[in-house]
């Protein structure tokens, strides 16, 4: 727990939180599990966003009722992670809107039900927006149990922030990052790169501008940077503009130059470019997201949350009710069956491992992944596709491992699909 937290939050039943965070695993060699908690409300919907996020004023959110519902769902699902908890990620939406006391109750309940933790402690990340993160709220989140904050900076240019529909300005973004750092937690800054605010090329972000923004946030002392490209989603305002030819976008060459310039600049500052969109100082990788990319199980809690849990030779992928009202009504009626569920067989699981594992700098151990899920690593088509991709510089094949060189990272989706 960081800083001076004033009133203590309720203690877990099975020991104090410090013990819980540092307790060794139960001697069981089991794969770690992450827990994802979705908080579905934002002050304003961004025009490019297709996440499950719903506009609501902070005072109109039932903070306590939502925490109670998530804890009730947790009680119905905790068998799936007991003894294996590695990370918790509270995403959204805008979780920094959640009353810290209520968020703290949820975190405490998750830690309590887990019963045993990894010896290195549980990574607990909370996503934060600059418009709802100041010194006081950052301290509150740290006192609630967060030991990592991911701040949605997105950009440090007023025109770009307005184009993206964000509520904060550049000064507010930097102040939020400083507040998170002052709370004594690990900090990630989310940036968007390659944004165009108009069709005229003078309004397309240059590689130098993207680099300058990335270096400004690293100068503040963050240990992790995520640099995303804009994805145009069909069911959003940007998707509609794009269909009508009214959405300005940077060209592929500008995007590739921006991506590589950002990568080189951050590496020169000691950040490892460890995943297509993610950079970390030593020891600062997001353990939660690495768990996704390695194919570990994760429990999803809350409205619209996805989860994946291994069930013998297959895996269950589920999704909770996609809007807050339906989610809350179902939990109130003690209906814990997921809104949607599908069983992933061995082939589907291996395809997913390939798609996600190739996002990592070190790629994936294809043969180990295939053995784990019970699928064939090298059917004839994959052998042929691998040879062809290697000859085009899109893939490196080293023993049982496959990885994508940085220069070809922007083609990862096509490379992965060719290996299916
Ligand atoms: S703040 Fe994030 S989750 Fe909320 S609408 Fe904007 S992009 Fe979506």
PDB file of N, CA and C and ligand atoms in Angstrom, residues 42 44-46 48-49 51 53 92-94 129 166, ligand 1:
ATOM      1  N   UNK A  42     -18.133   6.128 -18.438  1.00  0.00           N
ATOM      2  CA  UNK A  42     -17.212   7.226 -18.755  1.00  0.00           C
ATOM      3  C   UNK A  42     -17.990   8.536 -18.673  1.00  0.00           C
ATOM      4  N   UNK A  44     -17.783  10.799 -20.867  1.00  0.00           N
ATOM      5  CA  UNK A  44     -18.175  11.137 -22.237  1.00  0.00           C
ATOM      6  C   UNK A  44     -17.687  10.026 -23.152  1.00  0.00           C
ATOM      7  N   UNK A  45     -18.488   9.693 -24.172  1.00  0.00           N
ATOM      8  CA  UNK A  45     -18.086   8.627 -25.096  1.00  0.00           C
ATOM      9  C   UNK A  45     -17.170   9.213 -26.175  1.00  0.00           C
ATOM     10  N   UNK A  46     -16.004   8.620 -26.367  1.00  0.00           N
ATOM     11  CA  UNK A  46     -15.079   9.090 -27.409  1.00  0.00           C
ATOM     12  C   UNK A  46     -15.553   8.562 -28.770  1.00  0.00           C
ATOM     13  N   UNK A  48     -14.199   7.287 -31.318  1.00  0.00           N
ATOM     14  CA  UNK A  48     -13.554   6.122 -31.943  1.00  0.00           C
ATOM     15  C   UNK A  48     -13.731   4.857 -31.105  1.00  0.00           C
ATOM     16  N   UNK A  49     -14.416   4.970 -29.959  1.00  0.00           N
ATOM     17  CA  UNK A  49     -14.392   3.896 -28.963  1.00  0.00           C
ATOM     18  C   UNK A  49     -15.502   2.874 -29.181  1.00  0.00           C
ATOM     19  N   UNK A  51     -15.480   0.131 -27.046  1.00  0.00           N
ATOM     20  CA  UNK A  51     -15.515  -0.632 -25.800  1.00  0.00           C
ATOM     21  C   UNK A  51     -16.916  -0.526 -25.199  1.00  0.00           C
ATOM     22  N   UNK A  53     -18.642   1.035 -22.963  1.00  0.00           N
ATOM     23  CA  UNK A  53     -18.539   2.196 -22.079  1.00  0.00           C
ATOM     24  C   UNK A  53     -19.760   3.077 -22.315  1.00  0.00           C
ATOM     25  N   UNK A  92     -11.870  -0.343 -18.410  1.00  0.00           N
ATOM     26  CA  UNK A  92     -13.190   0.223 -18.677  1.00  0.00           C
ATOM     27  C   UNK A  92     -13.354   0.645 -20.114  1.00  0.00           C
ATOM     28  N   UNK A  93     -14.261   1.632 -20.247  1.00  0.00           N
ATOM     29  CA  UNK A  93     -14.759   2.532 -19.205  1.00  0.00           C
ATOM     30  C   UNK A  93     -13.640   3.338 -18.529  1.00  0.00           C
ATOM     31  N   UNK A  94     -14.013   3.981 -17.451  1.00  0.00           N
ATOM     32  CA  UNK A  94     -13.074   4.826 -16.717  1.00  0.00           C
ATOM     33  C   UNK A  94     -13.082   4.435 -15.240  1.00  0.00           C
ATOM     34  N   UNK A 129      -8.282   8.007 -16.391  1.00  0.00           N
ATOM     35  CA  UNK A 129      -8.322   9.099 -17.363  1.00  0.00           C
ATOM     36  C   UNK A 129      -7.888  10.387 -16.685  1.00  0.00           C
ATOM     37  N   UNK A 166     -11.432  13.895 -26.478  1.00  0.00           N
ATOM     38  CA  UNK A 166     -11.025  13.719 -25.084  1.00  0.00           C
ATOM     39  C   UNK A 166     -11.397  14.949 -24.259  1.00  0.00           C
TER      40      UNK A 166
HETATM   41  S1  LIG B   1     -12.503   7.211 -22.144  1.00  0.00           S
HETATM   42 FE1  LIG B   1     -11.772   5.231 -23.008  1.00  0.00          FE
HETATM   43  S2  LIG B   1     -13.397   3.737 -22.581  1.00  0.00           S
HETATM   44 FE2  LIG B   1     -14.272   5.819 -22.271  1.00  0.00          FE
HETATM   45  S3  LIG B   1     -15.240   6.297 -24.213  1.00  0.00           S
HETATM   46 FE3  LIG B   1     -13.155   7.153 -24.288  1.00  0.00          FE
HETATM   47  S4  LIG B   1     -11.870   5.539 -25.216  1.00  0.00           S
HETATM   48 FE4  LIG B   1     -13.827   4.596 -24.586  1.00  0.00          FE
END
